[in-house]
PDB file of C-alpha atoms in Angstrom:
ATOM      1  CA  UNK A   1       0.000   0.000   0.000  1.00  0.00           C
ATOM      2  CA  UNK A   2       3.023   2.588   0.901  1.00  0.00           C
ATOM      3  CA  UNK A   3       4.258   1.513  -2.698  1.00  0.00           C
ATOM      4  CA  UNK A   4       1.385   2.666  -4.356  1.00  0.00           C
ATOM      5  CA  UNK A   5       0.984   5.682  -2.183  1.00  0.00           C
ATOM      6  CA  UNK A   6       4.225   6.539  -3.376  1.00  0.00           C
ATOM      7  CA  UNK A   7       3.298   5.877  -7.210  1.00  0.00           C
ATOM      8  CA  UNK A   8      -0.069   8.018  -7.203  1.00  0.00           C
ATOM      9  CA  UNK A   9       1.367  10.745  -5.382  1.00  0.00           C
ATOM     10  CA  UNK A  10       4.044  13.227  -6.533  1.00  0.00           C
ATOM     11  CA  UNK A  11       6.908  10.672  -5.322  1.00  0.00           C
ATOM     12  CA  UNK A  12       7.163   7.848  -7.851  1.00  0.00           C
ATOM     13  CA  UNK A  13      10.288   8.012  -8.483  1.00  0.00           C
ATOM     14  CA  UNK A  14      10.902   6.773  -4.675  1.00  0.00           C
ATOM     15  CA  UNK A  15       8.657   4.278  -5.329  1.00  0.00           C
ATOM     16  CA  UNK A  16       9.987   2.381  -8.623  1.00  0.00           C
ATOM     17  CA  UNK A  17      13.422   2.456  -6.506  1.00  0.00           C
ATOM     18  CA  UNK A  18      11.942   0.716  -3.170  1.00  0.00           C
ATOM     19  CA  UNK A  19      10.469  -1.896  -5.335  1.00  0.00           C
ATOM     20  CA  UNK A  20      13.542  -2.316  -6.971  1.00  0.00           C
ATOM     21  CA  UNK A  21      15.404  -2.947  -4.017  1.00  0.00           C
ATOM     22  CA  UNK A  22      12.722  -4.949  -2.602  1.00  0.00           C
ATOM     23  CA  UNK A  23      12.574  -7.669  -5.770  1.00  0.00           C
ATOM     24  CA  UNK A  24      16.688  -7.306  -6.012  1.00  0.00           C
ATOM     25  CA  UNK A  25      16.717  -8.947  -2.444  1.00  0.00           C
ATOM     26  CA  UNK A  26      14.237 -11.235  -3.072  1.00  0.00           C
ATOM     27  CA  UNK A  27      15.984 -12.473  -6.141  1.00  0.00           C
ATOM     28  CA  UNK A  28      19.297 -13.100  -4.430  1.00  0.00           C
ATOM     29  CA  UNK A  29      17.379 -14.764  -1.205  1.00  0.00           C
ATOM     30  CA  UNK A  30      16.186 -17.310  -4.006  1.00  0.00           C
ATOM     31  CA  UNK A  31      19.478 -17.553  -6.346  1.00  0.00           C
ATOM     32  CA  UNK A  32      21.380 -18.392  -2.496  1.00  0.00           C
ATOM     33  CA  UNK A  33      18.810 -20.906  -1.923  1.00  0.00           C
ATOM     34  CA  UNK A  34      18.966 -23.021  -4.704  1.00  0.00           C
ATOM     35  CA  UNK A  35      22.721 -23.054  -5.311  1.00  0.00           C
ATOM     36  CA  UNK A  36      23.378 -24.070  -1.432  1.00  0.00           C
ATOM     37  CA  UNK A  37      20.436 -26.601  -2.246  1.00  0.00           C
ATOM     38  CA  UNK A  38      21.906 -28.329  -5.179  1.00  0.00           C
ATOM     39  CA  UNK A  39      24.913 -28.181  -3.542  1.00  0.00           C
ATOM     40  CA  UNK A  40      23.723 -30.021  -0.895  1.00  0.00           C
ATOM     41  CA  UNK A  41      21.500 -32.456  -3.578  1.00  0.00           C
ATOM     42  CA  UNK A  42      25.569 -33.279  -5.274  1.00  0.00           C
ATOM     43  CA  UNK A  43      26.902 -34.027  -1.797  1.00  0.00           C
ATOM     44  CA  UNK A  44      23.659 -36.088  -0.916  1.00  0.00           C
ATOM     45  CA  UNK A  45      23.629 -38.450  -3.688  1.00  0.00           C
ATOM     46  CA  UNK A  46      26.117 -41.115  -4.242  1.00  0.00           C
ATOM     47  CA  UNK A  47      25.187 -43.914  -7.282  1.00  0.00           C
ATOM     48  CA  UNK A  48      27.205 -46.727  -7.314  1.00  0.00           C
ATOM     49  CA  UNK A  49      26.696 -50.658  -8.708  1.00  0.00           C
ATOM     50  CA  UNK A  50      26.183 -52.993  -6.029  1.00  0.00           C
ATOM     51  CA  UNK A  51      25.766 -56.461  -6.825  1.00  0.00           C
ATOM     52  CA  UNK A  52      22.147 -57.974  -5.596  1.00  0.00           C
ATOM     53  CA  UNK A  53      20.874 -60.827  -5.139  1.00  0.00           C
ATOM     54  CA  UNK A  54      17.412 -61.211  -6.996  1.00  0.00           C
ATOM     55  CA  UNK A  55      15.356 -64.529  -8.089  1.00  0.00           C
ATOM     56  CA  UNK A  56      18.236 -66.764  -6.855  1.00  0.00           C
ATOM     57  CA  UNK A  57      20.619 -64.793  -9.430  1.00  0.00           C
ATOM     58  CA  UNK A  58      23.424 -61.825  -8.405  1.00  0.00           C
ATOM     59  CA  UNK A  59      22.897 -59.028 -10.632  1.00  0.00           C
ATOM     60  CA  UNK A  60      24.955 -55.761 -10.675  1.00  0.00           C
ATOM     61  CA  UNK A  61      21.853 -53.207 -10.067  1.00  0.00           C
ATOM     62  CA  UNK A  62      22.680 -49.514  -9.148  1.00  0.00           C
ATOM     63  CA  UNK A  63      22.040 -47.721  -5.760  1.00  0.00           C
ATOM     64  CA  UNK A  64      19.218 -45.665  -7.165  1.00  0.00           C
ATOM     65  CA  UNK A  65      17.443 -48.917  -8.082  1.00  0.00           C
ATOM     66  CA  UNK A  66      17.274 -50.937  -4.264  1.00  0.00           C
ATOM     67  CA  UNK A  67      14.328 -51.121  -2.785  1.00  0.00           C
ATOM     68  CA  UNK A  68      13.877 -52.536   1.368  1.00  0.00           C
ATOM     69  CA  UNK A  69      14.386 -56.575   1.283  1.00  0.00           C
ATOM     70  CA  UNK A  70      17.084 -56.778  -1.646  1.00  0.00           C
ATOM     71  CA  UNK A  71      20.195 -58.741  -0.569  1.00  0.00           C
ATOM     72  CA  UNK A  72      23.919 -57.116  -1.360  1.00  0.00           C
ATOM     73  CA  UNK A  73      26.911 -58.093  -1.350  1.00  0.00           C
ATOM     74  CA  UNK A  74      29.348 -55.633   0.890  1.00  0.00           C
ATOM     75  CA  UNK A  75      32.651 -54.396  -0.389  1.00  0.00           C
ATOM     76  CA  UNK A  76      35.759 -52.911   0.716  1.00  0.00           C
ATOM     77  CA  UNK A  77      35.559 -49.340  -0.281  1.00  0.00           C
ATOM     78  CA  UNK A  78      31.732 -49.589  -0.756  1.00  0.00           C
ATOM     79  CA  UNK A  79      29.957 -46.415   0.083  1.00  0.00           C
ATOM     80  CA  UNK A  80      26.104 -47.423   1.514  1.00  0.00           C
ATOM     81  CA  UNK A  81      23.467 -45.432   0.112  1.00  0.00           C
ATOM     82  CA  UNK A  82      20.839 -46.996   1.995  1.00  0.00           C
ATOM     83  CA  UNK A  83      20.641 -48.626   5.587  1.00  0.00           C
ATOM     84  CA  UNK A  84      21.281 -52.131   5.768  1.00  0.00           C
ATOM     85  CA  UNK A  85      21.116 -54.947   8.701  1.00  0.00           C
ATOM     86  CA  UNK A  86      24.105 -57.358   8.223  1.00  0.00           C
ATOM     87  CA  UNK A  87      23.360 -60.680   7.588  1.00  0.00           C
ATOM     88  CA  UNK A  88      26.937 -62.404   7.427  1.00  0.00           C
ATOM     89  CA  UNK A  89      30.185 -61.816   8.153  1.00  0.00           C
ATOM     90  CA  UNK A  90      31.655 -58.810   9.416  1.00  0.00           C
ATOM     91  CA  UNK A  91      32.589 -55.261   8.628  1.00  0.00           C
ATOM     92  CA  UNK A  92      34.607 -52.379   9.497  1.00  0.00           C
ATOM     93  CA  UNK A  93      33.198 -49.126   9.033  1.00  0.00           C
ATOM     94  CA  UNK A  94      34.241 -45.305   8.620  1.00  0.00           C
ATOM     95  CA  UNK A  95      30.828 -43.498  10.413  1.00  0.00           C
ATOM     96  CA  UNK A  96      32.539 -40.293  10.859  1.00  0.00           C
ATOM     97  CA  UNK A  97      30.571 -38.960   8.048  1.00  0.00           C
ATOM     98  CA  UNK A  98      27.268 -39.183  10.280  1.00  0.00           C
ATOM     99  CA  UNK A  99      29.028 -38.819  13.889  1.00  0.00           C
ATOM    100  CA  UNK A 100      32.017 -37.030  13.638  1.00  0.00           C
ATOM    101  CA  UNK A 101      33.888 -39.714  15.262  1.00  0.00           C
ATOM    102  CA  UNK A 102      37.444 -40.563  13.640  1.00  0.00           C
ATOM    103  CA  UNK A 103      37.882 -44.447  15.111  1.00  0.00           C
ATOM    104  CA  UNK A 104      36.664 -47.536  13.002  1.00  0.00           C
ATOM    105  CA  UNK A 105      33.325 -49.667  13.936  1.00  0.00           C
ATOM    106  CA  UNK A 106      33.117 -52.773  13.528  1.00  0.00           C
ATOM    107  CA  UNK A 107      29.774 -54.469  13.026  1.00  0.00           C
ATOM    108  CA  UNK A 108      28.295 -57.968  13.488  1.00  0.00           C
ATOM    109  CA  UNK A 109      25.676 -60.046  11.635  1.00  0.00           C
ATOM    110  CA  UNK A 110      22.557 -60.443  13.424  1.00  0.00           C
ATOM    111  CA  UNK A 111      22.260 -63.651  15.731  1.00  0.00           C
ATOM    112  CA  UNK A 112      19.750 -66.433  14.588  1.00  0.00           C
ATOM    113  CA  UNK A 113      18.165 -66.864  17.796  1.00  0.00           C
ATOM    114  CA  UNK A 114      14.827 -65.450  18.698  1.00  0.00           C
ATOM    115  CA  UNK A 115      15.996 -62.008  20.322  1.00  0.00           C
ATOM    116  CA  UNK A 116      14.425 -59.102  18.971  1.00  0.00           C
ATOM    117  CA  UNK A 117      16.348 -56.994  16.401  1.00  0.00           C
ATOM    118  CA  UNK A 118      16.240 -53.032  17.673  1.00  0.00           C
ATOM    119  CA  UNK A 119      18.114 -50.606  15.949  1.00  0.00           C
ATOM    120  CA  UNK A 120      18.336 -48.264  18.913  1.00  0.00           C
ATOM    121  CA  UNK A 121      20.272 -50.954  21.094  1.00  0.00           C
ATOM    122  CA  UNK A 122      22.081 -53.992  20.424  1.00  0.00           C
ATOM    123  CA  UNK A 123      20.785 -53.734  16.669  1.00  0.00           C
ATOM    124  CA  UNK A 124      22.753 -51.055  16.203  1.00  0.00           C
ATOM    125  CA  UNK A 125      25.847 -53.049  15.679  1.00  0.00           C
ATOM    126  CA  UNK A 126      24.799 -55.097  13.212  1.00  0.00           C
ATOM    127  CA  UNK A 127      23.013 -52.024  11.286  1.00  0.00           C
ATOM    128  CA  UNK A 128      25.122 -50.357   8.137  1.00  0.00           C
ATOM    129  CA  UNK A 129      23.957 -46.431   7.949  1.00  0.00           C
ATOM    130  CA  UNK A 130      23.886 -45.079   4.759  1.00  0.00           C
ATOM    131  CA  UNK A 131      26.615 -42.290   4.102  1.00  0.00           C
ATOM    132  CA  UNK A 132      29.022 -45.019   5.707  1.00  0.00           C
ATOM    133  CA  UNK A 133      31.952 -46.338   3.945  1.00  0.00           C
ATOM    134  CA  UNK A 134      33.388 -49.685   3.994  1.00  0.00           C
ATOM    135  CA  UNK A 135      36.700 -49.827   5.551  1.00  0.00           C
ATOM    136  CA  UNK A 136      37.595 -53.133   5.518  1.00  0.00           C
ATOM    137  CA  UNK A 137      35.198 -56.787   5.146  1.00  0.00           C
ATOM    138  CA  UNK A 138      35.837 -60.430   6.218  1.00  0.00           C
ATOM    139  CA  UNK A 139      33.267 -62.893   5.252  1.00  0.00           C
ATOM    140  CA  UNK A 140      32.770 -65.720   7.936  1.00  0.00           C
ATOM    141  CA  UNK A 141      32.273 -69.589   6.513  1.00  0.00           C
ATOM    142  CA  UNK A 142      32.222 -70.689  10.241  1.00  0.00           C
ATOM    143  CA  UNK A 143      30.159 -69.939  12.791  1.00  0.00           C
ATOM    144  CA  UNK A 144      27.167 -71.640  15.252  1.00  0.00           C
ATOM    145  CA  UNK A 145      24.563 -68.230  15.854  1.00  0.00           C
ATOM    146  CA  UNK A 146      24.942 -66.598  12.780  1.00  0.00           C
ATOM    147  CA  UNK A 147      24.563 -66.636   8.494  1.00  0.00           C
ATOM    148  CA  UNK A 148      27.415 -68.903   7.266  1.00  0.00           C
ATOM    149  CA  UNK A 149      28.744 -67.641   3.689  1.00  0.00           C
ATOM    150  CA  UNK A 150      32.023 -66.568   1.517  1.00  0.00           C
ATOM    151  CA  UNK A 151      30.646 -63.258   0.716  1.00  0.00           C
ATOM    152  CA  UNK A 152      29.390 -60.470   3.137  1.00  0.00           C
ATOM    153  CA  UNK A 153      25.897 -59.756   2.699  1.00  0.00           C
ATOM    154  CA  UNK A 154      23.410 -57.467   3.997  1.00  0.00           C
ATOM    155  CA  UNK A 155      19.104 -56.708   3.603  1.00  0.00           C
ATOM    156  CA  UNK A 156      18.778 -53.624   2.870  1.00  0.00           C
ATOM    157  CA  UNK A 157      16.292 -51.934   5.228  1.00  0.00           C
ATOM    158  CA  UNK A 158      15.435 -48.319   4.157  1.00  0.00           C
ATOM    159  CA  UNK A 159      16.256 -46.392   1.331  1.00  0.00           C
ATOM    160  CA  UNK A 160      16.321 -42.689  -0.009  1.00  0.00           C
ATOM    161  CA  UNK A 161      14.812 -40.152   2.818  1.00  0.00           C
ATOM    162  CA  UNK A 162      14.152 -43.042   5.172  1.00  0.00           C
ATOM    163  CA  UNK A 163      17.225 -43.956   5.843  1.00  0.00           C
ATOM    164  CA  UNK A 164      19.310 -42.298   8.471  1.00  0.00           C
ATOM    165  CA  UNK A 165      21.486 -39.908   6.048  1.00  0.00           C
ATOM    166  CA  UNK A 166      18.303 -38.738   4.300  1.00  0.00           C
ATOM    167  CA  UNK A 167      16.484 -37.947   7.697  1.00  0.00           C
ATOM    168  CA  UNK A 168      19.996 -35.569   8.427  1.00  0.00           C
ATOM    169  CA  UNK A 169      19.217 -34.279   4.724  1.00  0.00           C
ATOM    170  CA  UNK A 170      15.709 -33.869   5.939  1.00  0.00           C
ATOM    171  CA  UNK A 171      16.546 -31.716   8.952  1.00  0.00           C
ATOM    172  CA  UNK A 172      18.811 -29.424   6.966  1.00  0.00           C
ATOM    173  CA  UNK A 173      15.987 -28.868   4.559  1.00  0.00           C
ATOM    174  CA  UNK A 174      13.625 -28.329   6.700  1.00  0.00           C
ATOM    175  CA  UNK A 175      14.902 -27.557  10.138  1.00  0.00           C
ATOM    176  CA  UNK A 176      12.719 -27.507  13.223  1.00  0.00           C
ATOM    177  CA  UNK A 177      11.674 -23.302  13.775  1.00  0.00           C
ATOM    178  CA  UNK A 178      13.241 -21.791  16.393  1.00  0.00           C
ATOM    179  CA  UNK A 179      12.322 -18.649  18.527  1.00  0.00           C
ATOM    180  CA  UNK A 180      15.133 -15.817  18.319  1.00  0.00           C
ATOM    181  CA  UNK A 181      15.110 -13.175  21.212  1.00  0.00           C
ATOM    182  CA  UNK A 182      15.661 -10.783  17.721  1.00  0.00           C
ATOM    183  CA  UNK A 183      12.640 -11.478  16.252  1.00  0.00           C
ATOM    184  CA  UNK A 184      10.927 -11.144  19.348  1.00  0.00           C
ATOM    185  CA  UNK A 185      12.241  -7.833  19.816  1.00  0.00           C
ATOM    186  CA  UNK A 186      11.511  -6.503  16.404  1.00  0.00           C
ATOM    187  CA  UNK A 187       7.743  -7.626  17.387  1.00  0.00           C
ATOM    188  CA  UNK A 188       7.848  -4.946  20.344  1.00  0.00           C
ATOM    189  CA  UNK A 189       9.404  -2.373  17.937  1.00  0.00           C
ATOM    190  CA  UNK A 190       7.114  -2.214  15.094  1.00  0.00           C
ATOM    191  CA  UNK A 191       4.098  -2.215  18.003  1.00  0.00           C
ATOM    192  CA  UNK A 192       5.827   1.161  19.280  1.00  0.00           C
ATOM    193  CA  UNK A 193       6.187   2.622  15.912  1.00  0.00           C
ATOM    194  CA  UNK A 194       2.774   1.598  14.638  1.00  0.00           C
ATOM    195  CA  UNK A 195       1.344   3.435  18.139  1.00  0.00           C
ATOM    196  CA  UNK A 196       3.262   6.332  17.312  1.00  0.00           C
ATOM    197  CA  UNK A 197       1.993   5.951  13.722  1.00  0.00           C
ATOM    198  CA  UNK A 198      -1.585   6.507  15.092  1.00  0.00           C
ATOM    199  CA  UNK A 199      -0.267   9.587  17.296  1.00  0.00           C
ATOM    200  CA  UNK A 200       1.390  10.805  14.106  1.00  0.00           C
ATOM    201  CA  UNK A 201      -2.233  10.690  12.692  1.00  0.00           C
ATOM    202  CA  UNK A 202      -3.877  11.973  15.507  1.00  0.00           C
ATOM    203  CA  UNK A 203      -2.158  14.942  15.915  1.00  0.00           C
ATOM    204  CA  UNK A 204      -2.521  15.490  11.879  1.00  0.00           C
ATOM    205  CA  UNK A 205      -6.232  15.503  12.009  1.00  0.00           C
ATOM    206  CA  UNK A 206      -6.085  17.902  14.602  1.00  0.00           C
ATOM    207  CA  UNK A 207      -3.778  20.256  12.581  1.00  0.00           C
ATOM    208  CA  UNK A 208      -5.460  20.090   9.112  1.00  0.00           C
ATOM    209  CA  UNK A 209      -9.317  20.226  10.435  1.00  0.00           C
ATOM    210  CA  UNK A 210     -11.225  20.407   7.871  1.00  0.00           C
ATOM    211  CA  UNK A 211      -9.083  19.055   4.886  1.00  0.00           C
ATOM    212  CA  UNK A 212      -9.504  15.500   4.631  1.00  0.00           C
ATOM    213  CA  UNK A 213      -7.673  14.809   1.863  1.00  0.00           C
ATOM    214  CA  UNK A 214      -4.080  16.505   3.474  1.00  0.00           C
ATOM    215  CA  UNK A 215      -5.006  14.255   7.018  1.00  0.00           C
ATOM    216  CA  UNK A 216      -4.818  10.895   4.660  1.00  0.00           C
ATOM    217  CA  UNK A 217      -2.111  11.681   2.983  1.00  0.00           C
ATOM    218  CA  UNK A 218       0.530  12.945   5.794  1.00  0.00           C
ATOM    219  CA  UNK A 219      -0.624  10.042   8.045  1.00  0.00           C
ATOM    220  CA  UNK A 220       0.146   7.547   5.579  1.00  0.00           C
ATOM    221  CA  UNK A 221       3.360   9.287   4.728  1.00  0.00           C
ATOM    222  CA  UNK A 222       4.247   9.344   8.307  1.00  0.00           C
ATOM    223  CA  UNK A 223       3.414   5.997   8.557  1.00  0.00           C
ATOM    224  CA  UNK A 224       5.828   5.175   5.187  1.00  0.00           C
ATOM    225  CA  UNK A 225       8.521   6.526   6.914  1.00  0.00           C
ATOM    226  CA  UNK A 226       8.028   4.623  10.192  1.00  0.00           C
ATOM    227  CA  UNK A 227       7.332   1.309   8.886  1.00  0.00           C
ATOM    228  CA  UNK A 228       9.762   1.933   5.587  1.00  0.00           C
ATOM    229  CA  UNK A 229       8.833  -1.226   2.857  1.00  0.00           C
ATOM    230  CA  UNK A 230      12.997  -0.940   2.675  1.00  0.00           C
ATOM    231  CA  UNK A 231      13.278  -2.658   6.272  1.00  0.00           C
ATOM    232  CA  UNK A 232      12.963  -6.504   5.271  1.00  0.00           C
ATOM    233  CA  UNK A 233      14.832  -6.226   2.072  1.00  0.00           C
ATOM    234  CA  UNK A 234      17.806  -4.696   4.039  1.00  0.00           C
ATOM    235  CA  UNK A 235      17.271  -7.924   6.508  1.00  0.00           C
ATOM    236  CA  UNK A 236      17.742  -9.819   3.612  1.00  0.00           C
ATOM    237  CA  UNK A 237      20.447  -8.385   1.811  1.00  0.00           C
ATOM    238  CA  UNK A 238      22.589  -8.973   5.318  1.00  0.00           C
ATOM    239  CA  UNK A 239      21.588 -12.125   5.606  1.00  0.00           C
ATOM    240  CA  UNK A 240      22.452 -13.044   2.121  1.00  0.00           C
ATOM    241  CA  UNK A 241      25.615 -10.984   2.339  1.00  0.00           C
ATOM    242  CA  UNK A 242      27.018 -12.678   5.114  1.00  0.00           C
ATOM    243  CA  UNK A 243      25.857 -16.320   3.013  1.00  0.00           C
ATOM    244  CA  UNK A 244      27.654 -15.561   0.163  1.00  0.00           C
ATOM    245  CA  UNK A 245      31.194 -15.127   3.032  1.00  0.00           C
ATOM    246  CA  UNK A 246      29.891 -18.399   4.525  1.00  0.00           C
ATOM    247  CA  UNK A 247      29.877 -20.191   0.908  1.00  0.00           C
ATOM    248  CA  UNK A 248      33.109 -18.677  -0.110  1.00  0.00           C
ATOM    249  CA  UNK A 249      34.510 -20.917   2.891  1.00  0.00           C
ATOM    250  CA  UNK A 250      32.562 -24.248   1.858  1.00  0.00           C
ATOM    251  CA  UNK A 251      29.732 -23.780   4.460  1.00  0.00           C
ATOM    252  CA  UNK A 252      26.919 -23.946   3.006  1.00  0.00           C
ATOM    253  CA  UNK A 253      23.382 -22.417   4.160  1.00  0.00           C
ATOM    254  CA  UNK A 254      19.966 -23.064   3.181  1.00  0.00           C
ATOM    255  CA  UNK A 255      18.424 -20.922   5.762  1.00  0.00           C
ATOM    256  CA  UNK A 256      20.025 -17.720   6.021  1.00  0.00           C
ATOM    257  CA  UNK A 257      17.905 -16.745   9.120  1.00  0.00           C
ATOM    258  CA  UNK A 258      20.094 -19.207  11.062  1.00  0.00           C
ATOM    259  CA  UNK A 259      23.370 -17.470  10.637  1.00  0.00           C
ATOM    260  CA  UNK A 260      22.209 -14.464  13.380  1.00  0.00           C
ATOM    261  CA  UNK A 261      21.895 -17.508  16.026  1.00  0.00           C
ATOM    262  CA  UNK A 262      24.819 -19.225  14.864  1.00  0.00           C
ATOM    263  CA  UNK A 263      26.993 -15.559  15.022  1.00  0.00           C
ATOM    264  CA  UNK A 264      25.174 -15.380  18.488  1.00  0.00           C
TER     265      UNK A 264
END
């Protein structure tokens, strides 16, 4: 409405100027967005050939293409895209990817007794995570409580955004919303200029009684230049500024509204 205000009225040239600034930060809010975003799509995917074991045959079938119950065959320097329970023989692998921690795990096959396989306790070591790699294999041809055979083989269990690299993918997407003390501030703010906004108008109608037409317009030009239309563009251009430093350093953000809580 300001805009407009500003179009009718004598001061258009103010006006083509605030919209210009307005749709030039909008443009680079979107243009950061979707180059961290297919950044982060390029360091998401990973396609590989894995070979699977399908209608009593071993096929080589790529990542893109497992679906939950296939059989695979694990390999040294294998990178999992999906997350698989181990079925036979063990494995060594680099989780530092997901965790942050630098040691080797090694993981077990899953017992054949009648215990209950969990994930969140003692599944958890017989459970390949995708965004894993393989350090090291050693398939076991010996053993009394679990799968006997010469190659290492695991089910695959979930796949794409349900496994646990594409929920982390998830929450970088689409994090959780958070409540910063700055935006809660900027609430009380514009509340005390829009009350003064009102005095503003007050005060004009009591000045100009009698010309209706001169109380509309210098309230709503008072209240232009209280509330200026500039206000969330220049919020965005710092934002986006200080995103473009980030990504010049290989940090990469999809939410530039974070980067005031994580300079905080």
């Amino acid at each position: 409405m300001i805009l407009w205000i500003y179009y009718v009225y004598a001061y258009w040239q103010v006006g083509l100027v605030d919209t210009g600034v307005i749709l030039l930060s909008a443009s680079i809010k979107v243009a950061l967005r979707v180059q961290s975003e297919r950044r982060l799509k390029q360091m998401a995917e990973q396609e590989e050939t894995t070979p699977v074991k399908r209608d009593g045959e071993w096929l080589n079938v790529s990542t893109r293409d497992l679906v939950p119950g296939d059989v695979i065959e694990v390999t040294t320097g294998a990178h999992m895209s999906c997350d698989c329970v181990l079925l036979s023989g063990n494995a060594i692998m680099n989780e530092s990817s997901l965790t942050g921690e630098p040691l080797p795990i090694r993981k077990f096959p899953v017992r054949i007794d009648d215990s209950h396989y969990n994930v969140a306790e003692a599944g958890k070591m017989s459970t390949l995570f995708a965004g894993t790699v393989v350090s090291q294999v050693q398939p076991v041809t010996k053993s009394t409580d679990s799968l006997e055979s010469d190659r290492v083989l695991a089910l695959v269990r979930f796949t794409g955004t349900m496994s646990d690299k594409g929920q982390l993918v998830r929450r970088i997407l689409f994090p959780n919303p958070i409540s910063f003390i700055f935006n809660e501030q900027m609430r009380i703010v514009v509340c005390i200029l829009v009350l003064y906004s009102i005095f503003v108008m007050a005060m004009a109608a009591y000045l100009y009684q009698g010309n209706a037409v001169a109380v509309v317009f210098y309230g709503i030009f008072a209240i232009s230049q209280l509330l200026s239309p500039l206000l969330p563009a220049a919020l965005v251009i710092g934002q986006s500024v200080a995103a473009t430093r980030l990504r010049k350093k290989k940090i990469y953000c999809v939410d530039p509204q974070r980067i005031m809580t994580a300079g905080k």
